[in-house]
mmCIF file of C-alpha atoms and ligand atoms in Angstrom:
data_model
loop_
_atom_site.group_PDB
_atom_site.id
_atom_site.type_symbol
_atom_site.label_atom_id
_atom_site.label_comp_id
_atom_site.label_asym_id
_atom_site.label_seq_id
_atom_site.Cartn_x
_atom_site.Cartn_y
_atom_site.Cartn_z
ATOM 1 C CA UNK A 150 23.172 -8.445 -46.240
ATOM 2 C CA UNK A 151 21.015 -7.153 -43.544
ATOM 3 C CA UNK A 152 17.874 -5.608 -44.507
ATOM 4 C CA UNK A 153 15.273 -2.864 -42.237
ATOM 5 C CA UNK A 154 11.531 -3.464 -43.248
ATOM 6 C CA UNK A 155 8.750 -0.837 -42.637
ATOM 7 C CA UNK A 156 5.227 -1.732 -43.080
ATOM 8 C CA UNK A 157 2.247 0.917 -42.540
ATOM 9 C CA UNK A 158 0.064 0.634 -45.237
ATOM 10 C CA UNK A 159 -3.237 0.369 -42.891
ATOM 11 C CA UNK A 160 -3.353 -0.639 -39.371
ATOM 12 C CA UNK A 161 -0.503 -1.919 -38.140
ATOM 13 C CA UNK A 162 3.047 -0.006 -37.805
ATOM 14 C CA UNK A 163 5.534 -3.266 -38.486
ATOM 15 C CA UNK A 164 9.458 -3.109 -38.476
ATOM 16 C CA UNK A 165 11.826 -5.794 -38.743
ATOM 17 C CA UNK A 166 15.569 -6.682 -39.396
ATOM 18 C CA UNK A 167 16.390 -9.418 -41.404
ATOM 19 C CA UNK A 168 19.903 -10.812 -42.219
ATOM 20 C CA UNK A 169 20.485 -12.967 -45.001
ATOM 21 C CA UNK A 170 22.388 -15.402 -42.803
ATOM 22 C CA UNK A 171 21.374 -15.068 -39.861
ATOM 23 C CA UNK A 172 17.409 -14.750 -41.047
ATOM 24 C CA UNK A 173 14.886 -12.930 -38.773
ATOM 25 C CA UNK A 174 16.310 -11.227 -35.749
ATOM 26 C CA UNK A 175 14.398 -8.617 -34.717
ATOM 27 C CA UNK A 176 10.963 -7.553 -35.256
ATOM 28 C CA UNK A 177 8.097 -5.595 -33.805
ATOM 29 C CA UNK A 178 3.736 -4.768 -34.662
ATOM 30 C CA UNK A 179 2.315 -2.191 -32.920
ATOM 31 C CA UNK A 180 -1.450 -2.673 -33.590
ATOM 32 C CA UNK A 181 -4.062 0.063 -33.602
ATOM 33 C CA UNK A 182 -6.953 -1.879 -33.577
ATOM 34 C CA UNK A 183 -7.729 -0.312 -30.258
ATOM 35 C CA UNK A 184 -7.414 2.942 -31.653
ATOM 36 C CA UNK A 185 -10.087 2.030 -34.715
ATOM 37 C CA UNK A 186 -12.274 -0.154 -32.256
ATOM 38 C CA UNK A 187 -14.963 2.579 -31.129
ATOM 39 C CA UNK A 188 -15.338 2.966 -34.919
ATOM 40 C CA UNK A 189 -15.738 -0.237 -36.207
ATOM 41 C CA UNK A 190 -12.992 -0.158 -38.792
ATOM 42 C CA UNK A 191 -10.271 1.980 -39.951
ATOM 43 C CA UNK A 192 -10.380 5.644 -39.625
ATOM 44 C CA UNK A 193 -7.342 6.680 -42.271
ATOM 45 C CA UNK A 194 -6.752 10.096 -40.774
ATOM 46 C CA UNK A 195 -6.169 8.695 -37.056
ATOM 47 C CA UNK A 196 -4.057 5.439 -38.706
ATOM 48 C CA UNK A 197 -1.497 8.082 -40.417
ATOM 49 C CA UNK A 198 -1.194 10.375 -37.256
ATOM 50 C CA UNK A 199 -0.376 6.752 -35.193
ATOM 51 C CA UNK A 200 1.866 5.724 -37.569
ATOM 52 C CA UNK A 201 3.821 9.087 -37.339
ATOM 53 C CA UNK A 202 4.028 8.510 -33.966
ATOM 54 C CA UNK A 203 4.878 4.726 -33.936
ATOM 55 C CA UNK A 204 7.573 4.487 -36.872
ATOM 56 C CA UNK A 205 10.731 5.460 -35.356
ATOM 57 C CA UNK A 206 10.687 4.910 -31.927
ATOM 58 C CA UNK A 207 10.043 1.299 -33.078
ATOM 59 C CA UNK A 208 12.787 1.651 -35.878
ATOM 60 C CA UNK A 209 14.846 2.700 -32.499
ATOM 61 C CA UNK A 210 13.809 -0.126 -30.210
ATOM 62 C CA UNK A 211 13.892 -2.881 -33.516
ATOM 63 C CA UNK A 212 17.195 -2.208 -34.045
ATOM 64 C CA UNK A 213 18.280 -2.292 -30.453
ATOM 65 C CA UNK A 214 17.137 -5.960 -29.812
ATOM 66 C CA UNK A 215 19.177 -6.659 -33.187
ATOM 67 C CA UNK A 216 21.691 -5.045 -31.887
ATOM 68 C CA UNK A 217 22.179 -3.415 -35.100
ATOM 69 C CA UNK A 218 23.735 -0.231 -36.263
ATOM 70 C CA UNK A 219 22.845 1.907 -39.022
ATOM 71 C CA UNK A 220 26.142 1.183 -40.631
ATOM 72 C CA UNK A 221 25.614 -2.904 -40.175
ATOM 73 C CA UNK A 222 22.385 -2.079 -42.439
ATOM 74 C CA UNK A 223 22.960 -2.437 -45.916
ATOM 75 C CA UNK A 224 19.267 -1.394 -46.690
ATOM 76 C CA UNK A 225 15.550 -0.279 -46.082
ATOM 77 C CA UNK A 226 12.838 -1.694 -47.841
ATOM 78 C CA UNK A 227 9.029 0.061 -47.112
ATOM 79 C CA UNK A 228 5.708 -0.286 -48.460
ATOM 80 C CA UNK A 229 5.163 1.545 -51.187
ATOM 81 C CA UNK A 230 1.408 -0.175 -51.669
ATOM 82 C CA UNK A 231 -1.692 -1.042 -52.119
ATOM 83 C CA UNK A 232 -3.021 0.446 -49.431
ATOM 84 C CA UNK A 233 -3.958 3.999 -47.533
ATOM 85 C CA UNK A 234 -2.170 7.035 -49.268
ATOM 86 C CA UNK A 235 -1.630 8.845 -45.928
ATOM 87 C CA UNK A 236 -0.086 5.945 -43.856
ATOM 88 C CA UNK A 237 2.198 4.559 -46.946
ATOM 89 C CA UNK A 238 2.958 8.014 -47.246
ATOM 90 C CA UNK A 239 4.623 7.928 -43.250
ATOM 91 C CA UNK A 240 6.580 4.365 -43.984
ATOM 92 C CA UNK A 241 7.652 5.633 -47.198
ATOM 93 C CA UNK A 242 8.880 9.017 -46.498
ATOM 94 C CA UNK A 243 10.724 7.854 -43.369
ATOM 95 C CA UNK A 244 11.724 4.460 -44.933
ATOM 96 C CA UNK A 245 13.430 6.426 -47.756
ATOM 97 C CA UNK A 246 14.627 9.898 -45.707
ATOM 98 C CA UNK A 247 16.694 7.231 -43.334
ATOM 99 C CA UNK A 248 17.895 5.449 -46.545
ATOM 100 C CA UNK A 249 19.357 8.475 -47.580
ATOM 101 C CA UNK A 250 21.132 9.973 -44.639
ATOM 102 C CA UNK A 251 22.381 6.508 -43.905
ATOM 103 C CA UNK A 252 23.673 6.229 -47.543
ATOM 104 C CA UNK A 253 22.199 2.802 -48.212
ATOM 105 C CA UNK A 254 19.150 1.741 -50.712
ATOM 106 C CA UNK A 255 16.370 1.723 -50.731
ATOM 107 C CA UNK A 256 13.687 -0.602 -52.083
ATOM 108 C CA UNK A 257 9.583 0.382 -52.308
ATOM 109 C CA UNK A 258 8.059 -2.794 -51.398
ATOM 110 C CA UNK A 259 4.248 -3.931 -52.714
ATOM 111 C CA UNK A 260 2.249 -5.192 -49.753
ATOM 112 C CA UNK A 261 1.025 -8.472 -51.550
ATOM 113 C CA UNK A 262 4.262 -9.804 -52.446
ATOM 114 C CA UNK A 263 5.137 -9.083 -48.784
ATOM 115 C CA UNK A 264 2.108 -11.407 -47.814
ATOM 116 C CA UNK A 265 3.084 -14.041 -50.186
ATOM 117 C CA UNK A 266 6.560 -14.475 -49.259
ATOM 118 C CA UNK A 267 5.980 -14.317 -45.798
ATOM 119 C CA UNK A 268 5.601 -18.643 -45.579
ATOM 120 C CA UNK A 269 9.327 -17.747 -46.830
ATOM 121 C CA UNK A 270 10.089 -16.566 -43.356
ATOM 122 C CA UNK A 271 10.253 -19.851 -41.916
ATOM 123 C CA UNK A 272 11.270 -23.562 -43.096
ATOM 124 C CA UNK A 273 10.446 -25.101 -45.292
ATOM 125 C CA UNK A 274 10.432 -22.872 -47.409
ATOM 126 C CA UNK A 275 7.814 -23.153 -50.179
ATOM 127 C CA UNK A 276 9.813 -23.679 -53.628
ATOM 128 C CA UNK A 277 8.553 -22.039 -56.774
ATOM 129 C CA UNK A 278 6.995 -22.542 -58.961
ATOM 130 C CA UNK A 279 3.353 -23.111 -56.865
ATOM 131 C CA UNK A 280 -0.558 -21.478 -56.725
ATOM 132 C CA UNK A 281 -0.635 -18.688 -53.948
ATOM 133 C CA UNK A 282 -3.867 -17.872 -52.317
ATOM 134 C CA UNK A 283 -3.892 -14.397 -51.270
ATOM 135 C CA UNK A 284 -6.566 -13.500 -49.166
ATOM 136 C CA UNK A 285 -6.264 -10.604 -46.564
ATOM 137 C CA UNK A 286 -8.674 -7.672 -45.910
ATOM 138 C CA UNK A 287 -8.232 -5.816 -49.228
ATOM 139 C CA UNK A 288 -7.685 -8.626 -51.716
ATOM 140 C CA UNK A 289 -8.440 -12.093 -52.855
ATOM 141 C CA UNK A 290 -6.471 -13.701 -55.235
ATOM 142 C CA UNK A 291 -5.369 -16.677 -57.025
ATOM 143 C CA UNK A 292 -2.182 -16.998 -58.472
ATOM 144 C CA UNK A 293 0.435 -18.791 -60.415
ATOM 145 C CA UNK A 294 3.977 -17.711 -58.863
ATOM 146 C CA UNK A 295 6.548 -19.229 -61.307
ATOM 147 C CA UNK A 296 9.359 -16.639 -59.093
ATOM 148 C CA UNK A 297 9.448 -13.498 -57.845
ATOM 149 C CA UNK A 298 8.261 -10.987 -59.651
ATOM 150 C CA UNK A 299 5.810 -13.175 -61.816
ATOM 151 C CA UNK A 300 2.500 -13.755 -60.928
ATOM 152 C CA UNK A 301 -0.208 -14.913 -63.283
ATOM 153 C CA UNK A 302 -3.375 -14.085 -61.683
ATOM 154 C CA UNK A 303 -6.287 -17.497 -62.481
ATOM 155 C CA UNK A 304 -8.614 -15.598 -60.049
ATOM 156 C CA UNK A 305 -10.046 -12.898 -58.090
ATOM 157 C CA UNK A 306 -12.897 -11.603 -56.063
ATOM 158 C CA UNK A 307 -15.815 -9.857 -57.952
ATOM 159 C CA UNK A 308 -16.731 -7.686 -55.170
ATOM 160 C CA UNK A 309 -15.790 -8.285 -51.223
ATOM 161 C CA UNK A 310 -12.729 -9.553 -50.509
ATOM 162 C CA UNK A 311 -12.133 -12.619 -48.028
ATOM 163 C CA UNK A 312 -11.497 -10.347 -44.825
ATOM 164 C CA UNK A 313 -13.813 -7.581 -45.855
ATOM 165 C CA UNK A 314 -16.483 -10.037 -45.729
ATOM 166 C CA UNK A 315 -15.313 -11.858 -42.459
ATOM 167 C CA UNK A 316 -15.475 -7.634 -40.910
ATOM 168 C CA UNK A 317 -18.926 -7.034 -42.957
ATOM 169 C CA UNK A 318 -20.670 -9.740 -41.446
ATOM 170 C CA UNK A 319 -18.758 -9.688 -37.400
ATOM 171 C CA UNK A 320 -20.400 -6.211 -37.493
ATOM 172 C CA UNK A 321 -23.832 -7.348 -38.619
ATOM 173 C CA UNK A 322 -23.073 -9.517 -35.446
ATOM 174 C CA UNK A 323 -22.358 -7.374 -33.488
ATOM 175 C CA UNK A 324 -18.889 -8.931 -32.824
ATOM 176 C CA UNK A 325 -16.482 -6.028 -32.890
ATOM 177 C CA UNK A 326 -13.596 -5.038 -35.212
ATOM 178 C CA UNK A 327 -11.382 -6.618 -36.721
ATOM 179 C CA UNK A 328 -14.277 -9.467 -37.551
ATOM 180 C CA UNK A 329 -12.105 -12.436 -38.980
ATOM 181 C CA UNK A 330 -10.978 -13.319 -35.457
ATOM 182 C CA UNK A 331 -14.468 -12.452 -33.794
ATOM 183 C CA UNK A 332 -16.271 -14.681 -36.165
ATOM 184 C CA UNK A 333 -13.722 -17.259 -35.556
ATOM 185 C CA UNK A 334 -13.923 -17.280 -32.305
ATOM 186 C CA UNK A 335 -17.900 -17.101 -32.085
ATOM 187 C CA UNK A 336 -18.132 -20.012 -34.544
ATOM 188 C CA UNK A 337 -16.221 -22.239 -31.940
ATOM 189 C CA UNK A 338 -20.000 -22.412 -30.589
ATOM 190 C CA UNK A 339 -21.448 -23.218 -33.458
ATOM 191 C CA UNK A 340 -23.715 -25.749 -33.907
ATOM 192 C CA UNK A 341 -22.744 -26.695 -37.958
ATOM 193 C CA UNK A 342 -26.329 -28.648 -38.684
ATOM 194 C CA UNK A 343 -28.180 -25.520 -38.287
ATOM 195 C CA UNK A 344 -27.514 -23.509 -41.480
ATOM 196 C CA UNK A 345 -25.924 -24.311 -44.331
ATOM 197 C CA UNK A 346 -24.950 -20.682 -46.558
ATOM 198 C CA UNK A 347 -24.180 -21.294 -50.133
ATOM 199 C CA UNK A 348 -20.703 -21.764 -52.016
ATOM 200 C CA UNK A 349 -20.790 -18.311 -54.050
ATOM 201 C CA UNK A 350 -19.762 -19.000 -57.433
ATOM 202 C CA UNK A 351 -18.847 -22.776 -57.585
ATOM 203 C CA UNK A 352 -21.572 -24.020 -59.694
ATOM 204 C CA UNK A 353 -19.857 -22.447 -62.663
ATOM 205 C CA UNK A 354 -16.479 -23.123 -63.837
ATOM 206 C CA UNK A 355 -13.491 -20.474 -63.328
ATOM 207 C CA UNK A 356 -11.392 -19.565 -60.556
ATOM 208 C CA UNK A 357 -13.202 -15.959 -59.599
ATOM 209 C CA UNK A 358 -14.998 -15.762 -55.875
ATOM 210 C CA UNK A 359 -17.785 -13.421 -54.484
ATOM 211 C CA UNK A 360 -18.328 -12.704 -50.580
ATOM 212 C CA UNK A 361 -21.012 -10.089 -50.592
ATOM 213 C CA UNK A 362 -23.499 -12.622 -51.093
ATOM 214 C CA UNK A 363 -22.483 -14.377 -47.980
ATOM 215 C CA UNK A 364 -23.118 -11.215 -45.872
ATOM 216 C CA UNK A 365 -26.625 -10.826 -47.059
ATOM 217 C CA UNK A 366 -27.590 -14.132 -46.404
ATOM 218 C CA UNK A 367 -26.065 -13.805 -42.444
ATOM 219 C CA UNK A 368 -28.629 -11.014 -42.269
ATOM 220 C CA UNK A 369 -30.984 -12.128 -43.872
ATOM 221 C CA UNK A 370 -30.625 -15.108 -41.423
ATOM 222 C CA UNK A 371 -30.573 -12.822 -38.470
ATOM 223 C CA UNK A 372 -33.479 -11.062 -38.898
ATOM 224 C CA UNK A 373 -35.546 -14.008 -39.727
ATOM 225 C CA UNK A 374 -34.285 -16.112 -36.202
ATOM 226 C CA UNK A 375 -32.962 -13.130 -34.129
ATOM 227 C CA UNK A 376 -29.818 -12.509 -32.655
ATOM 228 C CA UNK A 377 -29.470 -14.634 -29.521
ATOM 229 C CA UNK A 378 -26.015 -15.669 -28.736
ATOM 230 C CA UNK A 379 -27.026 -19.800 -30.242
ATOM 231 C CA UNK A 380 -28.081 -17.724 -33.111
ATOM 232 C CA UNK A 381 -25.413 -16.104 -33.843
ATOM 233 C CA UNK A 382 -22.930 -18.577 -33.144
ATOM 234 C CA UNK A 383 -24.300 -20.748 -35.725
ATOM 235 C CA UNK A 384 -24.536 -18.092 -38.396
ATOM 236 C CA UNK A 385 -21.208 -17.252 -37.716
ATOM 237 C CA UNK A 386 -20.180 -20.972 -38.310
ATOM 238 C CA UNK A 387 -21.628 -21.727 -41.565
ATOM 239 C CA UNK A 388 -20.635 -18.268 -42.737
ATOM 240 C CA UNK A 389 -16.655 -19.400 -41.893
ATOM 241 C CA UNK A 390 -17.425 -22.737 -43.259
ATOM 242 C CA UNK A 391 -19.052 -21.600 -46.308
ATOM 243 C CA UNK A 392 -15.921 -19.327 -46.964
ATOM 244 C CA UNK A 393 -13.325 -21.875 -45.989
ATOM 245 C CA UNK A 394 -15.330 -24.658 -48.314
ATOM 246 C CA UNK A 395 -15.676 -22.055 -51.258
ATOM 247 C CA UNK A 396 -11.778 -22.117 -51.543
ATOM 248 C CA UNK A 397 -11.207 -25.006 -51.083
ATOM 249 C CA UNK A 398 -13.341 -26.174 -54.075
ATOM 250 C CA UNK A 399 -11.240 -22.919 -56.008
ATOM 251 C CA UNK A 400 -7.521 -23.933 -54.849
ATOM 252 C CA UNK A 401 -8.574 -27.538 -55.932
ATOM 253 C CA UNK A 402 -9.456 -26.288 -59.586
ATOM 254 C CA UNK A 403 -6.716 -24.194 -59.013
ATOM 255 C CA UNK A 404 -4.538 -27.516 -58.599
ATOM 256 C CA UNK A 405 -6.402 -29.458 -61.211
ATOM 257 C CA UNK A 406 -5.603 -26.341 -63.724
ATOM 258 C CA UNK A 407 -2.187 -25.900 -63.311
ATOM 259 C CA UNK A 408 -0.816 -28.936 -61.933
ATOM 260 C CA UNK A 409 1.241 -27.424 -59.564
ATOM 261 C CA UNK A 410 2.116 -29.424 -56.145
ATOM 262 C CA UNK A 411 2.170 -26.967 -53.913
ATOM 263 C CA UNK A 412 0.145 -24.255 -52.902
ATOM 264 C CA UNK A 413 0.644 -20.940 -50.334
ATOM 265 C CA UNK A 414 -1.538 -19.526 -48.654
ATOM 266 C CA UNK A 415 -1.368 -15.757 -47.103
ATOM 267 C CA UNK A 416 -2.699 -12.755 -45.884
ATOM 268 C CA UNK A 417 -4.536 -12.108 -42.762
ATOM 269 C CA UNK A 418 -7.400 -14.420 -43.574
ATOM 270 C CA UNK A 419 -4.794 -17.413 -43.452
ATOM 271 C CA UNK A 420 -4.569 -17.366 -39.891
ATOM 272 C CA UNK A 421 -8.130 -19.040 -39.981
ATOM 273 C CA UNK A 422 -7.953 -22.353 -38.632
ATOM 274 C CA UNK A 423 -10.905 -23.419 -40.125
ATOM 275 C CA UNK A 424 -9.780 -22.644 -43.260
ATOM 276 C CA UNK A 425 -6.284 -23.869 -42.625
ATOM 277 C CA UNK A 426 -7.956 -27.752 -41.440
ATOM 278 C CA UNK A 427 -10.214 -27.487 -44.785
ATOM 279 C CA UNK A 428 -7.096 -26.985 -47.417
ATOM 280 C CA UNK A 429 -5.393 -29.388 -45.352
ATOM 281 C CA UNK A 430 -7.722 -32.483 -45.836
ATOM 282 C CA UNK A 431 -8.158 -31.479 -49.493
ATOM 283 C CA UNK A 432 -3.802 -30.950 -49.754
ATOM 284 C CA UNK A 433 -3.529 -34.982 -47.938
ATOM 285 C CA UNK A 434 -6.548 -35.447 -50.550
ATOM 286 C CA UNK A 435 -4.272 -34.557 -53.446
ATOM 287 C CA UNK A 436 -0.985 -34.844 -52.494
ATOM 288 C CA UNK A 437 -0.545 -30.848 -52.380
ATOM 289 C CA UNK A 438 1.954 -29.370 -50.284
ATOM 290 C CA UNK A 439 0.338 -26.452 -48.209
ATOM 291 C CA UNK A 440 2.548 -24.041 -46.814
ATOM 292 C CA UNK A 441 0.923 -20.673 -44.561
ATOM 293 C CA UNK A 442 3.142 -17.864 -42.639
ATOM 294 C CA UNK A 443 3.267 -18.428 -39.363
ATOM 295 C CA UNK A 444 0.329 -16.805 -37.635
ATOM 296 C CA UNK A 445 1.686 -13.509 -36.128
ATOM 297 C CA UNK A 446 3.061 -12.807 -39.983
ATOM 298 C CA UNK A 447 -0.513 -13.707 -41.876
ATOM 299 C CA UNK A 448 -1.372 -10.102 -41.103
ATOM 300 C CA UNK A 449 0.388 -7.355 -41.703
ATOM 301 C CA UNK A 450 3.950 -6.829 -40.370
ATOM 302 C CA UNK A 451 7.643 -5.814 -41.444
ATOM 303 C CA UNK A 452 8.979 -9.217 -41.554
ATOM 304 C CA UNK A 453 7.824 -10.085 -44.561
ATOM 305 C CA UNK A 454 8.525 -6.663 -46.115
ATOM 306 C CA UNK A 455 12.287 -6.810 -44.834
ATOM 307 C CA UNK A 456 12.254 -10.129 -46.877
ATOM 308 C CA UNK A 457 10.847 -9.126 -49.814
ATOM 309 C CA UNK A 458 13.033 -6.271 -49.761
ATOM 310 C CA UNK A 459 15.744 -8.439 -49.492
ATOM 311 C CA UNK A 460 15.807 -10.590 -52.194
ATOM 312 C CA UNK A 461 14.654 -7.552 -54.319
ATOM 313 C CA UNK A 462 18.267 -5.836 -53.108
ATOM 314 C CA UNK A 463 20.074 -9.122 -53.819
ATOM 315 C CA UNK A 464 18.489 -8.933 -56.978
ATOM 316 C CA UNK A 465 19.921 -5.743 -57.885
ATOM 317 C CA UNK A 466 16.808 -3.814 -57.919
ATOM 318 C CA UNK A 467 16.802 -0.290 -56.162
ATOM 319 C CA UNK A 468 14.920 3.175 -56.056
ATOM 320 C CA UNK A 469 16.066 6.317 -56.953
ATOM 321 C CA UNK A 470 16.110 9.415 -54.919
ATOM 322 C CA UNK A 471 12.392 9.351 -54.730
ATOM 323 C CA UNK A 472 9.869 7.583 -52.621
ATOM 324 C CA UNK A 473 7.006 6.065 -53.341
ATOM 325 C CA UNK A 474 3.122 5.609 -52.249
ATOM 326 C CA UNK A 475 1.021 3.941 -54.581
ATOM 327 C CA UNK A 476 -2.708 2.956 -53.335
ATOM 328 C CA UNK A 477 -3.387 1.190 -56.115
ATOM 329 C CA UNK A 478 -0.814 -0.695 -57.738
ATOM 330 C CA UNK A 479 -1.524 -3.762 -59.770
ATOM 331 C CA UNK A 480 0.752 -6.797 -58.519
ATOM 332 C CA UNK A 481 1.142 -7.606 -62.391
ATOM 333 C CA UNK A 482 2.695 -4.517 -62.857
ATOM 334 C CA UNK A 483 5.889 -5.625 -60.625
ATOM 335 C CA UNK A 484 9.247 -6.799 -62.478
ATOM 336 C CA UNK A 485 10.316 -10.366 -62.516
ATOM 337 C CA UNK A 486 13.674 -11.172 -60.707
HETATM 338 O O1 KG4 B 585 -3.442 -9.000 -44.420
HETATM 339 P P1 KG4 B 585 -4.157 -8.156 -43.451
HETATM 340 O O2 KG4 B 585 -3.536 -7.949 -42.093
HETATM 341 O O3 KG4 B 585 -4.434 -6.727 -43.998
HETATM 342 C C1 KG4 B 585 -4.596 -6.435 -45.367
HETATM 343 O O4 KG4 B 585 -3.589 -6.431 -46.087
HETATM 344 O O5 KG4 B 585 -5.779 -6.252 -45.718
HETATM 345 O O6 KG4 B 585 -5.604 -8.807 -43.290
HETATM 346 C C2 KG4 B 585 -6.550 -8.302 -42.403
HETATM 347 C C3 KG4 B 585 -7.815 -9.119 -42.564
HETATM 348 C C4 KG4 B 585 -8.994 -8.548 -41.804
HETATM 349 O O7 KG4 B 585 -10.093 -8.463 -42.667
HETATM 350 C C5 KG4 B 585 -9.228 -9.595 -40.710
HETATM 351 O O8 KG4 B 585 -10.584 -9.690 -40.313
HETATM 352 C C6 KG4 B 585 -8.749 -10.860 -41.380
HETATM 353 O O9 KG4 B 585 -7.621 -10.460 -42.115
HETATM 354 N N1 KG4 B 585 -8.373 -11.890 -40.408
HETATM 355 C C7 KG4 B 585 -8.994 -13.089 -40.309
HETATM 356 C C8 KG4 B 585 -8.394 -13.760 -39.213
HETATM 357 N N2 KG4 B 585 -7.425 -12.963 -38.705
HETATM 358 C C9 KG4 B 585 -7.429 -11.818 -39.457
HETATM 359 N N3 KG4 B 585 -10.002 -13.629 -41.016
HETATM 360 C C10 KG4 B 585 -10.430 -14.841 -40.663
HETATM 361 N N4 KG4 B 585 -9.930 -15.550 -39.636
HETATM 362 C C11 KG4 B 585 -8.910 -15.049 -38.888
HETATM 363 N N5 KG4 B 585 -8.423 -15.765 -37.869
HETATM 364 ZN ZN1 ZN B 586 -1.953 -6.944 -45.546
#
C-alpha cells in the first residue's frame, strides 16, 4: 500500500510518499517562514495563497523522486486539522479533488496524531501503549496512547502553548520568527547562574502547564537589566531551561501516574535539544524509554501525515465524497483503530 500525504495546515506546504514496505521514499517541506518573517509570525491570508501555489508542483516533483505513478498510489491522506481554515482548506480540497479523479481514497488526517506518530517514521519504533508529549506551536499536551485512535489526555496547557511561548518571548528579544530555534540558539551563550525563572505550575499536583507566565517574567527581566546581547542570552537560557525542567518534572508524574515505560515526545518543540538532554537524564533516571521524530519531522511535514494516513487506510477507515477542514477539532473526538 503506498500512501500520498499533504500537510498545510499553517506554515509549511509538506508532501510525502510512503509505502508500507518499502517505508518513506519520497518527501518534500517547502517553508514560508521567509514569507511570514517581516511580520513576525503567520499572516493566514499570505500562508493560503503560498500554499496554492506550492501544493502541486510539489505533489509533481514528490512523486517524481518516488518514481511513483498515480495508479501505483493506492491513496491520499491530508490534513483535515487543527489548524488555519484557509490553508487546510488548499491541502484538503486538492488532497481530496486528486483522490477522486485518481479513483483512490481518501483519508482527512488530524495534525496531532500526525505529530505523534511521526517517532513511527523511523526505528525503533515506539510500541503502544506509552505517555506522548505533544508540544508544538498550537498545543501542549499530555497523553496516554493505549493505540491509535485512543488518547486519554492527563494534561494540557492553561493558556500558551510550549512553542507559542518559545515565539512570545524570541520576539520580546528581539530574535526573529519562528522563536523556538532563535531562543535556542541565543541560549547557547547563556550564562545559566544568572537567572533562574520559575517552574509554572509544579508546586501543585496535576499534570496541566502554563507558559504565559514565563514570558512576563523574560520582560520583566529585560526591562529591569536591559537588552545587551549577555543579557539576553542569559534570559533566553533560563527561559529554555525553565521550560525544558517544567516537563520534565510533568512527564515524570506523568510516568509515576501511569506506569507506562515509555514515553514520545513530538511536535516542533521536540527538536529542542535542551529539552531532549533534560528528558533524557530523567528517562536513564527511571528506566523510561524516550523516543522523538527525527528532527526535520518534529515540525510540520507530510511524512508523518502519509503515515498516519496509512495505517488509518489499512485500518479500513475512509472519507466520503466530501472533504474536510476542521480548525478546531478535539483529538478525543478521533475513532480508535
Ligand atoms: O509542530 P509545529 O511545526 O507547528 C504546529 O503544529 O504548531 O511547531 C512549531 C513550533 C514553533 O512555535 C517553533 O518556535 C517551535 O515549534 N520550535 C522549537 C524548536 N523548533 C521549532 N521550539 C523550541 N526549540 C526548537 N528547536
Ligand atoms: Zn504541527
Amino acid at each position: 500500500m503506498r500512501i500520498l500525504g499533504i500537510e498545510s495546515s499553517c506554515d509549511e506546504t509538506g508532501i510525502a510518499i510512503y509505502d508500507a514496505d518499502k517505508g518513506l521514499i519520497a518527501h518534500q517541506i517547502h517553508s514560508q517562514i521567509e514569507l511570514h518573517a517581516t511580520y513576525g509570525g503567520v499572516v493566514p491570508e499570505l500562508a493560503s495563497r503560498d500554499h496554492i501555489r506550492k501544493t502541486i508542483p510539489l505533489i509533481r516533483q514528490v512523486m517524481a523522486e518516488a518514481e511513483t505513478s498515480p495508479e501505483q498510489l493506492n491513496g491520499i491522506a491530508y490534513t483535515a486539522g487543527p489548524g488555519l481554515m484557509g490553508a487546510l482548506l488548499v491541502g484538503a480540497s486538492i488532497g481530496r479533488s486528486l483522490a477522486y479523479a485518481w479513483n483512490i481514497p481518501a483519508v482527512s488526517i488530524h495534525h496531532l496524531e500526525g505529530h505523534l506518530l511521526a517517532p513511527m517514521l523511523d526505528d525503533p519504533k515506539p510500541e503502544f501503549p506509552f505517555i506522548a508529549l505533544l508540544v508544538s506551536g498550537g498545543h501542549t499536551q499530555l497523553m496516554e496512547v493505549q493505540g491509535v485512535g485512543d488518547y486519554q489526555m492527563l494534561g494540557c496547557t492553561l493558556d500558551d502553548a510550549a512553542g507559542e511561548a518559545f515565539d512570545k518571548t524570541a520576539k520580546l528579544l528581539k530574535l526573529g520568527y519562528p522563536g523556538g530555534p532563535k531562543i535556542a540558539e541565543c541560549a547557547k551563550q547563556g550564562n545559566p547562574d544568572r537567572y533562574k525563572f520559575p517552574r509554572p505550575m509544579t508546586n501543585r499536583p496535576g499534570l496541566d502547564f502554563s507558559f504565559s507566565g514565563l514570558k512576563t517574567f523574560a520582560l520583566n527581566t529585560l526591562h529591569k537589566d536591559g537588552d545587551d546581547p549577555q543579557t539576553k542570552a542569559d534570559i533566553a537560557l533560563a527561559f529554555e531551561s525553565a521550560v525544558a525542567e517544567t516537563m520534565v518534572i510533568k512527564c515524570r508524574r506523568a510516568v509515576e501516574q501511569t506506569k507506562l515505560k515509555r514515553l514520545v515526545v513530538a511536535g516542533g518543540v521536540s527538536a529542542n535539544l535542551h529539552l531532549r538532554q533534560r528528558l533524557g537524564e530523567m528517562g536513564d533516571k527511571l528506566g523510561v524509554e524516550v523516543f522523538y521524530p527525527r528532527q526535520e519531522f518534529c515540525t510540520d511535514n507530510g511524512a508523518m501525515i502519509a503515515y498516519a494516513g496509512l495505517l488509518r487506510l489499512q485500518a479500513g477507515e475512509q472519507d466520503e465524497n466530501a472533504f474536510y477542514a476542521r480548525p478546531r477539532w478535539p483529538l478525543n473526538e478521533l475513532n480508535k483503530i
